[in-house]
Rosetta silent file (secondary structure, phi, psi, omega in degrees, C-alpha in Angstrom):
SEQUENCE: DPPHSSPQPRAEIMQLAALRQWSAAYTASRFGLHENTIRSWKRAMLDKRRADQLLGSPPWNRLHEGVRQTAHELRKLCPERCFGTRSIARHMVRAGVKISRASVRRILEEELIEPGRKRRMLGPPRGHPAHLLQPGRPHEVWHTDITELRVLWKKFEIAAVLDGYSRKLLAIKAFARRPTTRDMHLLIKEAIRREEQAARFLISDRGSQFRRRFTEGCQSEGIRHMKCKVRCWQLNAKIERYFRTMKVWMRSTWLVPTQPRMQQRLDQYKAWYNTHRVHGAHEAHTPEDRMGGVEPEPSLYTARGDRIPEISVSRHNARGDPKLFRLEIR
SCORE:     score description
SCORE:     0.000 S_00000001
   1 L     0.000  149.920 -177.695   73.914    2.527  -12.004 S_00000001
   2 L   -82.339 -172.152 -174.287   71.089    0.114  -12.489 S_00000001
   3 H   -74.166  -48.672 -130.017   69.533    0.051  -16.428 S_00000001
   4 H  -110.140   25.994  162.453   66.299    1.798  -15.618 S_00000001
   5 H   -70.534  -49.610  177.302   68.421    4.930  -14.060 S_00000001
   6 L   -78.550  171.348 -160.527   68.712    7.083  -17.100 S_00000001
   7 H   -94.483   -8.933 -179.157   65.864    8.051  -18.856 S_00000001
   8 H   -74.502  -60.077  176.658   66.564    6.215  -22.201 S_00000001
   9 H   -56.273  -44.186 -158.844   66.156    2.363  -20.688 S_00000001
  10 H   -68.165  -38.850  178.846   63.207    3.507  -18.744 S_00000001
  11 H   -73.860   -9.709  173.158   60.972    4.732  -22.099 S_00000001
  12 H   -88.607  -30.221  164.899   62.058    1.650  -23.838 S_00000001
  13 H   -57.909  -37.791  176.099   60.835   -0.515  -21.051 S_00000001
  14 H   -71.725  -20.916 -167.067   57.559    1.350  -20.953 S_00000001
  15 H   -92.268  -48.198  171.103   57.289    1.039  -24.678 S_00000001
  16 H   -73.142  -25.674 -177.515   57.559   -2.685  -24.858 S_00000001
  17 H   -77.780  -30.148  159.409   55.421   -3.175  -22.071 S_00000001
  18 H   -52.977  -41.797 -153.484   52.979   -1.296  -24.069 S_00000001
  19 H   -88.514  -22.184 -174.217   53.411   -2.972  -27.327 S_00000001
  20 H  -101.487  -10.161  168.508   53.219   -6.799  -25.465 S_00000001
  21 L    81.903   38.316 -175.430   50.234   -5.882  -23.332 S_00000001
  22 L  -104.684  154.028  167.768   52.380   -6.833  -20.067 S_00000001
  23 L   -66.987 -177.597  175.791   51.192   -6.185  -16.777 S_00000001
  24 H   -67.782  -78.186 -173.857   52.878   -4.318  -14.062 S_00000001
  25 H   -55.655  -11.007  178.614   53.956   -7.200  -12.228 S_00000001
  26 H  -104.799  -13.873 -169.378   55.411   -9.583  -15.429 S_00000001
  27 H   -93.995  -30.804  166.748   57.086   -6.541  -16.638 S_00000001
  28 H   -51.808  -52.415 -171.606   58.827   -6.012  -13.209 S_00000001
  29 H   -80.099  -31.696  171.898   59.783   -9.640  -13.174 S_00000001
  30 H   -70.513   -6.147 -175.551   61.357   -9.303  -16.666 S_00000001
  31 L  -137.286   34.708  175.538   63.645   -6.544  -15.981 S_00000001
  32 L    63.489    2.510 -160.110   64.160   -7.144  -12.189 S_00000001
  33 L   -97.979  176.303  169.440   62.436   -4.379  -11.175 S_00000001
  34 L  -100.309  140.044 -155.679   59.423   -4.088   -8.318 S_00000001
  35 H   -64.674  -26.299  173.590   56.190   -4.081   -9.540 S_00000001
  36 H   -75.995  -34.449  145.949   55.303   -0.796   -7.846 S_00000001
  37 H   -26.546  -39.173  179.999   58.085    0.915   -9.742 S_00000001
  38 H   -81.884  -33.376 -173.971   56.646    0.258  -12.869 S_00000001
  39 H   -87.575  -15.592 -177.502   52.930    1.581  -11.815 S_00000001
  40 H   -71.142  -35.086 -179.286   54.642    4.722  -10.224 S_00000001
  41 H   -63.996  -28.424  173.551   56.128    5.240  -13.857 S_00000001
  42 H   -75.274  -45.358  175.531   52.739    4.778  -15.381 S_00000001
  43 H   -72.246  -17.445  157.387   51.242    7.246  -13.190 S_00000001
  44 H   -50.566  -57.974 -176.186   54.205    9.424  -14.001 S_00000001
  45 L   -66.894  -21.624 -173.317   53.438    9.437  -17.813 S_00000001
  46 L   -82.379  -12.462  177.179   49.865   10.782  -16.951 S_00000001
  47 L  -138.204  125.581 -178.980   51.574   14.341  -16.184 S_00000001
  48 H   -45.536  -48.808 -173.144   53.738   15.975  -18.540 S_00000001
  49 H   -63.110  -43.951 -179.194   56.407   17.463  -16.040 S_00000001
  50 H   -56.358  -36.278 -178.075   56.817   14.163  -14.388 S_00000001
  51 H   -79.719  -15.819  166.575   57.103   12.370  -17.750 S_00000001
  52 H   -59.817  -41.247  178.633   59.918   14.756  -18.790 S_00000001
  53 H   -63.457  -41.373 -172.775   61.265   14.157  -15.864 S_00000001
  54 H   -77.071  -66.479 -156.593   60.804   10.417  -16.045 S_00000001
  55 H  -123.751   21.378  167.568   61.822    9.480  -19.668 S_00000001
  56 L    83.252  121.403  175.649   63.892   12.784  -20.765 S_00000001
  57 L   -91.565  133.738  169.503   62.332   15.956  -22.530 S_00000001
  58 L   -69.192  143.977  171.884   63.461   16.221  -26.291 S_00000001
  59 L   -67.317  110.379 -164.054   66.137   18.517  -27.279 S_00000001
  60 L   -82.953    0.365 -168.900   64.311   21.412  -28.797 S_00000001
  61 L  -129.093   45.541  160.100   67.611   22.743  -30.479 S_00000001
  62 L   -85.412  101.318 -169.619   68.490   19.072  -32.227 S_00000001
  63 E   -37.065  139.648 -175.967   69.223   19.694  -35.680 S_00000001
  64 L   -50.592  162.322  170.110   66.802   18.077  -38.224 S_00000001
  65 H   -83.451  -15.376  172.155   67.847   14.718  -39.495 S_00000001
  66 H   -89.235  -29.952  170.774   68.153   16.184  -43.219 S_00000001
  67 H   -55.410  -63.086  174.585   70.697   18.660  -41.771 S_00000001
  68 H   -44.450  -51.540  166.655   72.279   16.006  -39.988 S_00000001
  69 H   -61.353  -86.226 -172.568   72.379   13.643  -43.271 S_00000001
  70 H   -27.646  -39.597  179.408   73.843   16.517  -45.473 S_00000001
  71 H   -64.573  -47.736 -176.867   77.157   16.726  -43.169 S_00000001
  72 H   -68.133  -14.543 -165.689   77.552   12.976  -43.364 S_00000001
  73 H  -114.635  -26.768  165.227   77.110   12.935  -46.977 S_00000001
  74 H   -67.134  -24.864 -164.914   79.597   15.805  -47.362 S_00000001
  75 L   -88.979    3.883 -173.509   82.139   14.336  -45.351 S_00000001
  76 L   -92.103  -60.268 -175.434   81.594   11.178  -47.770 S_00000001
  77 L   -76.779   11.552 -168.019   82.033   13.182  -51.028 S_00000001
  78 L  -137.410   68.130 -179.934   84.942   15.651  -49.582 S_00000001
  79 L   -92.714   10.093  161.960   87.415   12.697  -47.636 S_00000001
  80 L   -85.144  159.067  178.133   90.569   14.908  -48.065 S_00000001
  81 L   -54.325  -57.614 -168.169   92.511   16.059  -45.080 S_00000001
  82 L   -67.204    6.976  165.570   92.500   19.695  -45.885 S_00000001
  83 L  -112.268   83.368 -158.072   88.588   19.610  -45.876 S_00000001
  84 L   -97.468 -161.752  174.499   87.629   19.444  -42.357 S_00000001
  85 H   -70.399  -27.428  173.142   84.567   20.414  -40.267 S_00000001
  86 H   -68.586  -26.707  176.436   85.030   23.998  -40.531 S_00000001
  87 H   -73.757  -28.157  171.440   84.876   23.575  -44.440 S_00000001
  88 H   -76.083  -51.860 -170.019   81.524   21.696  -44.113 S_00000001
  89 H   -65.657  -35.584  159.372   79.797   24.094  -41.672 S_00000001
  90 H   -46.882  -77.380 -171.636   81.155   26.847  -43.850 S_00000001
  91 H   -40.677  -45.264  178.398   80.003   25.407  -47.420 S_00000001
  92 H   -60.758  -39.506 -177.464   76.548   24.660  -45.479 S_00000001
  93 H   -65.290  -52.655 -168.785   76.110   28.459  -43.974 S_00000001
  94 H   -54.774  -41.396 -177.024   76.868   29.742  -47.712 S_00000001
  95 L   -86.502   13.318  165.732   74.282   27.586  -49.066 S_00000001
  96 L    94.758   32.235 -170.580   71.885   28.923  -46.495 S_00000001
  97 E  -109.690   96.654  162.081   71.952   26.180  -43.796 S_00000001
  98 L   -66.534   93.021 -167.432   72.553   27.438  -40.120 S_00000001
  99 L  -149.166  155.171  175.585   74.937   25.097  -38.541 S_00000001
 100 L  -108.698  166.880  165.769   78.292   25.616  -36.632 S_00000001
 101 H   -38.545  -59.229 -168.272   81.726   23.758  -36.717 S_00000001
 102 H   -63.138  -38.039  166.523   81.210   22.290  -33.409 S_00000001
 103 H   -62.327  -35.634  163.583   77.854   20.805  -34.519 S_00000001
 104 H   -60.631  -32.760  158.016   79.332   19.051  -37.332 S_00000001
 105 H   -57.062  -48.638  173.339   81.689   17.489  -35.108 S_00000001
 106 H   -69.476  -19.824  155.372   79.149   16.053  -33.264 S_00000001
 107 H   -57.691  -61.018 -169.415   77.376   14.557  -36.097 S_00000001
 108 H   -62.050  -50.727  174.126   80.344   13.003  -37.342 S_00000001
 109 H   -77.474  -16.371 -177.863   81.757   11.921  -34.081 S_00000001
 110 L    72.986  -40.953  179.594   78.576   11.683  -32.152 S_00000001
 111 L  -107.760  113.100 -174.702   80.220   12.839  -29.073 S_00000001
 112 L   -81.085  114.863  178.259   81.835   16.232  -29.091 S_00000001
 113 L   -71.833   83.675  169.002   86.085   15.617  -28.032 S_00000001
 114 L   -34.605  104.094 -174.992   87.209   18.792  -26.328 S_00000001
 115 L   -35.079 -178.972  178.009   90.011   20.110  -27.947 S_00000001
 116 L   -94.766 -169.870  173.140   93.517   20.157  -26.248 S_00000001
 117 L   -67.223  127.025  166.834   95.628   23.184  -25.048 S_00000001
 118 L   -81.176  154.223 -175.731   95.679   25.304  -28.286 S_00000001
 119 L   -65.346  121.150  161.683   99.392   26.230  -29.737 S_00000001
 120 L   -61.559  130.114 -169.009  100.449   29.700  -28.598 S_00000001
 121 L   -90.476  137.495  172.576  100.163   31.764  -31.601 S_00000001
 122 L   -81.272  137.515  169.930  102.825   34.726  -32.163 S_00000001
 123 L   -77.305  164.182  166.935  100.997   38.053  -32.732 S_00000001
 124 L   -69.938  137.869  173.112  102.387   40.542  -34.866 S_00000001
 125 L   -28.865  127.469  179.827  105.175   42.628  -33.951 S_00000001
 126 L   -80.757  148.163 -158.193  104.727   45.895  -31.994 S_00000001
 127 L   118.140  -66.458 -171.918  105.173   49.008  -34.208 S_00000001
 128 L   -55.303  123.431  173.206  103.109   47.657  -37.342 S_00000001
 129 L   -53.928  166.485  176.089   99.736   49.691  -37.662 S_00000001
 130 L   -92.664  -15.584  178.479   97.079   47.691  -37.314 S_00000001
 131 L   -61.773  -34.513 -165.442   95.417   48.975  -40.588 S_00000001
 132 L   -88.902  -18.388  162.579   97.640   47.041  -42.642 S_00000001
 133 L   -82.854  -15.741  159.942   96.895   43.650  -40.910 S_00000001
 134 L  -118.356   58.078  161.376   93.025   44.565  -40.814 S_00000001
 135 L   -34.501  134.181 -172.032   92.125   46.485  -43.686 S_00000001
 136 L   -92.987   -3.266 -177.218   88.930   47.872  -43.324 S_00000001
 137 L  -159.056 -165.718 -169.108   87.794   47.493  -47.105 S_00000001
 138 L  -104.995  155.114 -167.462   88.930   45.928  -50.470 S_00000001
 139 L    45.611   23.089  178.702   92.050   47.459  -52.125 S_00000001
 140 L   -78.143  -55.009 -173.809   93.347   49.023  -49.315 S_00000001
 141 E  -123.288  107.054  130.474   96.443   46.601  -48.479 S_00000001
 142 E   -80.518  164.631  170.214   98.056   44.423  -51.148 S_00000001
 143 E   -97.084  125.333  168.835  100.285   41.475  -50.786 S_00000001
 144 E  -138.894  161.411 -169.764  103.035   40.496  -52.839 S_00000001
 145 E   172.291  146.284  178.353  105.698   37.864  -52.672 S_00000001
 146 L   -97.525 -178.728  174.549  107.829   34.887  -54.627 S_00000001
 147 L  -178.968  139.562 -178.368  108.041   31.457  -53.741 S_00000001
 148 E   -94.842  156.571 -166.778  109.771   28.463  -55.418 S_00000001
 149 E  -140.812   86.910 -168.659  108.047   25.670  -56.804 S_00000001
 150 E   -72.889  118.403 -176.831  109.759   22.350  -57.737 S_00000001
 151 E  -129.156  111.744 -171.406  107.867   20.124  -60.391 S_00000001
 152 L    71.498 -108.249  171.617  109.829   16.740  -61.261 S_00000001
 153 L  -104.254   -5.797 -167.079  113.370   18.018  -62.345 S_00000001
 154 E  -115.621  127.798  168.989  112.353   21.409  -62.908 S_00000001
 155 E  -111.459  152.438 -174.911  112.012   24.676  -60.621 S_00000001
 156 E  -132.687  178.322 -142.209  110.028   27.227  -61.467 S_00000001
 157 E  -151.849  112.532 -174.477  109.490   30.788  -59.716 S_00000001
 158 E  -120.678  109.401  155.784  105.876   31.707  -58.684 S_00000001
 159 E  -109.325  138.684 -163.559  104.470   35.346  -58.027 S_00000001
 160 E  -139.128  162.551  168.606  101.448   36.621  -56.910 S_00000001
 161 E  -119.598  135.945 -158.664   99.592   39.696  -55.853 S_00000001
 162 E  -134.509  123.252  170.968   96.968   39.057  -52.727 S_00000001
 163 E   -92.196  103.306 -168.910   94.178   41.788  -51.815 S_00000001
 164 L   -35.271  -55.397 -162.593   94.473   41.753  -47.578 S_00000001
 165 L   -65.785  -71.026 -165.108   90.735   42.567  -47.220 S_00000001
 166 L   -94.700    3.506 -170.955   89.028   39.751  -49.306 S_00000001
 167 L    37.576   55.125  178.844   92.187   37.438  -49.899 S_00000001
 168 L   -98.830  123.812  179.977   91.304   37.535  -53.500 S_00000001
 169 L   -72.056   93.826 -161.219   94.189   36.656  -55.670 S_00000001
 170 L   -74.378  -43.686 -170.126   94.550   39.443  -58.102 S_00000001
 171 E  -162.407  142.994  177.408   97.360   38.258  -60.158 S_00000001
 172 E  -147.727  140.966  157.058   99.992   35.182  -60.366 S_00000001
 173 E  -140.850  167.963 -171.229  102.389   34.290  -62.697 S_00000001
 174 E  -111.080  124.786 -178.099  105.054   31.436  -63.393 S_00000001
 175 E  -110.954  133.458  171.034  108.536   32.520  -64.261 S_00000001
 176 L   -78.203   -3.123 -174.468  111.432   29.726  -65.222 S_00000001
 177 L  -144.525  176.311  176.593  113.960   31.917  -63.633 S_00000001
 178 L   -69.342  135.845 -170.988  114.027   34.496  -60.850 S_00000001
 179 L   -70.438  144.171 -171.093  111.557   37.600  -61.551 S_00000001
 180 L  -103.873  163.411 -179.314  113.612   40.762  -61.726 S_00000001
 181 H   -55.911  -24.142  172.040  112.264   44.003  -60.500 S_00000001
 182 H   -65.297  -39.222  165.968  110.923   44.668  -63.574 S_00000001
 183 H   -67.261  -61.309 -176.171  108.770   41.590  -63.807 S_00000001
 184 H   -66.160  -19.587  177.124  107.139   42.194  -60.489 S_00000001
 185 H   -75.757  -59.681  166.543  106.465   45.807  -61.454 S_00000001
 186 H   -25.994  -45.390  179.018  104.636   44.344  -64.213 S_00000001
 187 H   -72.193  -48.515 -167.121  102.712   42.027  -62.316 S_00000001
 188 H   -70.105  -47.715 -178.187  101.360   45.014  -60.113 S_00000001
 189 H   -62.640  -32.072  172.210  100.148   46.952  -62.994 S_00000001
 190 H   -60.778  -39.991  174.757   98.479   43.981  -64.288 S_00000001
 191 H   -55.412  -46.530  146.820   96.676   43.589  -61.035 S_00000001
 192 H   -18.069  -87.819  155.709   95.741   47.165  -61.558 S_00000001
 193 H   -15.474  -84.430 -168.529   94.435   46.631  -65.218 S_00000001
 194 H   -44.148  -38.291 -172.536   92.179   43.695  -63.782 S_00000001
 195 H   -91.142  -40.947 -172.444   90.736   45.569  -60.662 S_00000001
 196 L    73.027   36.705 -160.956   90.724   48.670  -62.249 S_00000001
 197 L  -166.185  142.101  153.460   92.030   50.046  -59.043 S_00000001
 198 L   -96.225  160.230 -173.316   94.836   50.521  -57.175 S_00000001
 199 L  -112.012  161.092  177.439   95.631   49.843  -53.540 S_00000001
 200 L   -42.139  -80.923  171.117   96.463   52.080  -50.923 S_00000001
 201 E   -96.305  133.549  154.011   99.315   50.092  -49.669 S_00000001
 202 E  -110.872  127.779 -156.825  101.636   47.190  -50.756 S_00000001
 203 E  -125.432  146.484  171.037  103.516   45.069  -48.449 S_00000001
 204 E  -137.757  161.304  170.961  106.805   42.802  -49.487 S_00000001
 205 L   -84.280  179.007  176.116  109.627   41.073  -47.977 S_00000001
 206 L   -84.097   13.163  164.887  112.942   42.396  -48.278 S_00000001
 207 L   -55.601  132.138 -148.756  113.950   40.963  -51.459 S_00000001
 208 L   -64.465   -8.693 -176.835  116.458   42.291  -54.042 S_00000001
 209 L   -84.678  -18.148 -164.156  113.038   42.698  -56.712 S_00000001
 210 L  -107.020   61.695 -176.036  111.597   45.209  -53.663 S_00000001
 211 L  -113.249 -169.212 -179.066  114.461   47.776  -53.781 S_00000001
 212 H   -47.198  -56.779  174.985  114.769   51.454  -54.435 S_00000001
 213 H   -63.271  -39.338  178.481  113.410   51.222  -58.059 S_00000001
 214 H   -78.722  -30.532  137.702  110.496   49.254  -57.408 S_00000001
 215 H   -20.183  -46.460 -162.926  109.223   51.605  -54.873 S_00000001
 216 H   -62.670  -35.105 -140.966  109.766   54.477  -57.240 S_00000001
 217 H   -89.461  -22.709 -172.310  107.485   52.349  -59.734 S_00000001
 218 H   -87.143  -34.607  157.160  104.832   51.663  -57.077 S_00000001
 219 H   -58.117  -29.638  168.552  104.840   55.366  -56.379 S_00000001
 220 H   -61.664  -42.136 -167.203  104.186   56.504  -59.910 S_00000001
 221 H   -88.632  -11.574 -171.608  101.142   54.238  -59.766 S_00000001
 222 L   108.265   -3.802 -156.366   99.838   55.920  -56.446 S_00000001
 223 L  -111.847  130.302  176.634  100.812   52.895  -53.993 S_00000001
 224 E  -100.347  128.100 -171.347  102.863   53.257  -51.051 S_00000001
 225 E   -74.644  128.464  179.257  105.171   50.837  -50.607 S_00000001
 226 E  -122.652  143.834  170.036  105.661   48.959  -47.375 S_00000001
 227 E  -114.591  157.459 -169.204  108.577   46.259  -46.395 S_00000001
 228 L   -73.211  154.810  170.635  108.561   43.552  -43.735 S_00000001
 229 L   -65.663 -173.695  174.356  111.340   43.971  -41.042 S_00000001
 230 L   -91.342  140.772 -162.658  113.731   41.246  -41.370 S_00000001
 231 L    60.733   51.061 -173.300  112.680   37.750  -39.924 S_00000001
 232 L  -151.245  112.753  157.414  109.284   39.042  -39.560 S_00000001
 233 L   -93.763  -29.857  178.177  106.669   37.113  -41.580 S_00000001
 234 H   -38.652  -34.121 -173.952  103.258   38.413  -39.851 S_00000001
 235 H   -91.762   13.104  148.707  102.669   41.334  -41.761 S_00000001
 236 H  -129.269   50.289  172.142  102.936   39.143  -45.074 S_00000001
 237 H   -66.671  -38.318 -153.654  101.390   36.230  -43.346 S_00000001
 238 H   -87.337  -47.793  164.873   98.415   36.197  -45.879 S_00000001
 239 H   -48.477  -40.487 -172.326  100.415   35.403  -48.993 S_00000001
 240 H   -74.419  -14.948  170.147  102.683   33.056  -47.247 S_00000001
 241 H   -80.514  -26.867  174.070   99.508   31.083  -46.465 S_00000001
 242 H   -65.712  -40.868 -174.974   98.135   31.484  -49.966 S_00000001
 243 H   -70.650  -57.176 -163.825  101.370   29.588  -51.023 S_00000001
 244 H   -60.738  -23.694  160.128  101.231   27.014  -48.760 S_00000001
 245 H   -58.432  -63.217 -161.656   97.204   26.210  -50.086 S_00000001
 246 H   -62.207  -42.552  179.749   98.789   26.374  -53.442 S_00000001
 247 H   -83.333  -42.868  178.669  101.792   23.766  -52.924 S_00000001
 248 H   -51.014  -36.785 -157.242   99.480   21.161  -51.329 S_00000001
 249 H   -72.068  -61.287 -156.258   97.236   21.372  -54.022 S_00000001
 250 H   -75.407  -10.664  173.651   99.979   21.208  -56.754 S_00000001
 251 H   -61.850  -31.705 -173.261  102.017   18.424  -55.023 S_00000001
 252 L  -117.779   44.181 -174.251   99.073   15.889  -55.947 S_00000001
 253 L  -124.587  100.985  168.834   98.475   17.464  -59.425 S_00000001
 254 L   -22.423  159.556 -166.334  100.057   15.674  -62.401 S_00000001
 255 L   166.511  113.579  171.702  101.976   18.557  -64.632 S_00000001
 256 L   -57.017  156.764 -168.345  103.730   18.397  -67.593 S_00000001
 257 L  -126.867   80.509  156.353  106.741   20.894  -66.097 S_00000001
 258 L  -134.902  160.600 -158.428  106.799   23.809  -68.660 S_00000001
 259 H   -69.274  -47.948 -159.913  106.511   27.470  -68.019 S_00000001
 260 H   -57.269  -54.473  171.126  103.482   27.681  -70.459 S_00000001
 261 H   -70.183  -20.950  169.044  101.608   24.818  -68.843 S_00000001
 262 H   -60.759  -42.102 -173.677  102.352   25.882  -65.313 S_00000001
 263 H   -62.032  -60.580  176.364  101.023   29.001  -66.247 S_00000001
 264 H   -48.083  -36.319 -174.079   97.709   27.638  -67.559 S_00000001
 265 H   -83.251  -30.780 -169.277   97.224   25.559  -64.067 S_00000001
 266 H   -73.075  -23.004  167.011   97.847   28.455  -62.113 S_00000001
 267 H   -72.878  -30.290  173.728   95.146   30.465  -63.928 S_00000001
 268 H   -75.120  -14.678 -173.568   93.045   27.795  -63.468 S_00000001
 269 H   -91.139  -22.780 -175.777   93.804   27.540  -59.681 S_00000001
 270 H   -76.626  -19.974 -170.843   93.315   31.246  -59.528 S_00000001
 271 L  -120.052   15.033  148.786   89.827   31.417  -60.491 S_00000001
 272 L   -67.321  -62.949 -162.004   88.983   28.423  -58.455 S_00000001
 273 L   -69.191  -21.815 -165.073   90.481   29.676  -55.109 S_00000001
 274 L   -97.071  -26.438 -165.767   88.651   33.300  -55.919 S_00000001
 275 L   -76.831 -103.403  168.373   85.427   31.568  -57.143 S_00000001
 276 L   -63.113  -17.016  175.906   84.730   28.467  -55.059 S_00000001
 277 L   -82.990  135.721  169.110   87.001   28.115  -52.146 S_00000001
 278 L   -70.252  123.196 -161.524   85.508   28.997  -49.035 S_00000001
 279 L  -130.043  143.189  172.528   88.147   30.805  -47.388 S_00000001
 280 L   -73.174   27.432  179.196   88.633   30.873  -43.421 S_00000001
 281 L   -95.295  -45.372 -160.016   88.901   34.286  -42.813 S_00000001
 282 L  -111.843   -3.391  172.671   85.474   35.239  -43.697 S_00000001
 283 L   113.279 -119.066 -168.376   83.096   32.307  -42.554 S_00000001
 284 L  -106.727   22.629 -179.719   80.922   31.118  -45.485 S_00000001
 285 L  -107.147  145.761  160.405   82.451   33.711  -48.033 S_00000001
 286 L   -79.824  176.156  171.700   84.797   33.110  -51.067 S_00000001
 287 H   -66.769  -52.490 -179.606   86.967   35.932  -51.838 S_00000001
 288 H   -73.099  -24.257  157.177   85.065   37.114  -54.351 S_00000001
 289 H   -51.709  -24.216  179.854   81.768   37.112  -52.140 S_00000001
 290 H   -89.462  -34.330 -177.907   83.740   39.206  -49.848 S_00000001
 291 H   -65.329  -62.946  172.127   84.886   41.542  -52.392 S_00000001
 292 H   -53.759  -15.468  176.811   81.206   41.989  -53.645 S_00000001
 293 L    87.868   31.993  169.742   79.969   42.357  -50.392 S_00000001
 294 L   -91.014  140.873  168.191   77.700   39.227  -50.197 S_00000001
 295 L  -140.185  131.669 -167.777   76.118   37.828  -47.314 S_00000001
 296 L   -73.356  128.476  172.702   74.591   34.651  -46.606 S_00000001
 297 L  -101.108   82.688 -178.626   71.414   34.402  -44.548 S_00000001
 298 L   -69.303  165.263 -174.065   71.246   30.885  -43.256 S_00000001
 299 E  -131.320  148.289  176.408   68.055   29.411  -41.607 S_00000001
 300 L   -81.705  134.275 -165.034   68.020   27.077  -38.587 S_00000001
 301 L  -136.736  111.890  178.982   66.249   23.828  -39.423 S_00000001
 302 E  -106.619  174.197 -148.353   65.747   21.664  -35.774 S_00000001
 303 L   -89.805  -24.358 -168.770   64.389   18.350  -35.240 S_00000001
 304 L  -108.173   15.716  173.343   60.910   20.083  -33.694 S_00000001
 305 L   -84.713  166.249 -173.064   60.864   23.061  -36.016 S_00000001
 306 L   -84.884  -17.331  176.433   57.898   23.724  -38.247 S_00000001
 307 L   -84.709  158.387  178.891   60.282   23.571  -41.674 S_00000001
 308 L  -116.142  123.164 -178.264   61.097   20.680  -43.008 S_00000001
 309 L   -82.358  136.597  161.910   64.520   20.758  -45.021 S_00000001
 310 L  -117.692  119.794 -175.111   64.996   18.950  -48.507 S_00000001
 311 L  -131.393  126.450  178.388   68.507   19.241  -48.930 S_00000001
 312 L  -103.036  154.213 -176.697   70.623   17.663  -51.857 S_00000001
 313 L  -143.033  129.642  128.677   74.366   17.578  -52.334 S_00000001
 314 E  -151.208 -179.419 -146.655   76.819   16.941  -54.771 S_00000001
 315 L  -116.372  144.496 -178.502   80.390   17.600  -56.113 S_00000001
 316 L  -141.685  145.419  170.720   81.556   18.819  -59.636 S_00000001
 317 E   -94.397  139.164  179.174   85.056   19.016  -60.620 S_00000001
 318 H   -95.986  144.294 -161.612   85.986   22.600  -61.550 S_00000001
 319 H    30.306   67.838  171.262   87.862   22.980  -64.827 S_00000001
 320 H    46.623   38.749  166.956   88.401   19.051  -65.211 S_00000001
 321 L  -128.832  126.790  179.925   90.597   18.832  -61.889 S_00000001
 322 L   -63.721  -39.366 -175.857   89.237   16.461  -59.343 S_00000001
 323 L   -60.189  -34.483 -170.973   91.230   18.212  -56.684 S_00000001
 324 L  -109.837   79.911  179.646   89.570   21.663  -57.518 S_00000001
 325 E   -88.408  165.146 -163.134   86.011   20.665  -56.987 S_00000001
 326 L  -136.573  105.853  150.899   82.662   22.999  -56.393 S_00000001
 327 L   -46.593  130.830 -154.540   80.176   21.785  -54.007 S_00000001
 328 E  -140.724  104.515 -172.905   76.795   22.146  -55.102 S_00000001
 329 L  -124.227   92.196  162.692   74.075   22.258  -51.833 S_00000001
 330 L   -92.714    0.000    0.000   70.305   22.954  -52.646 S_00000001
């Protein structure tokens, strides 16, 4: 295509000719065009409709430069691989700036690359009630499980309790040995004491800790104990996904391998996870926001809008750990 076939080169040619005060004939000779073409462009610029067709109309939905600059600043402040375009968009929406993940990708990459074919995800097995996978209110369904965590030469057992609606971490404890049924029952009672409320359902796997005595202990608290089927992780996938997030953080954390020190670090992570980490299941909410019913009201700032944003971004360490950071967007 010739260089004058798209709107941007036409606008640049006409702007340069106006600044240099070139005639139509001289402008045409400089760019290899006919002088009648330059004259037709000048006549078209007097008519708004024809000018938009010639030079291209401005995009009305283009985001303001302040919003675009904020996305770049967040990318520089948070270069971690686990902090992607979704996280940037969620933190900006939580701060009151309306933006989508696709817009963040366009801003950072200049052009949106269409994602390839998505991997097919296995759905929940048939027969599981939908209200266990998608509870409608807090403290309706809790999840509990145990995972193994190795730090240097030592092995720890981590037990946790998670709310299925808000994804809030209710209780977490580190053990130097495999926890017993009594240990898990005490952990459930600790979650009830902290939240001042018991769940309606409690989901676990079929480990040796979650057998008859554990079920009877849950019934005494007014909780109905539900166990996953063998080799079926979907029903308890929420707490499994939490363990994965926790282990990614723990791998990059220097830690003296003692049980009290491990418990202290887990308590710090729990406070950060519930208060500052925007969860993917809640768009722009943290688990505490979701539990309290906080709804962000973002505003859309466009390049041709009436409001001009003044946005500042800063990153602060939460509880002295650079990996547990807190973003402040004003």
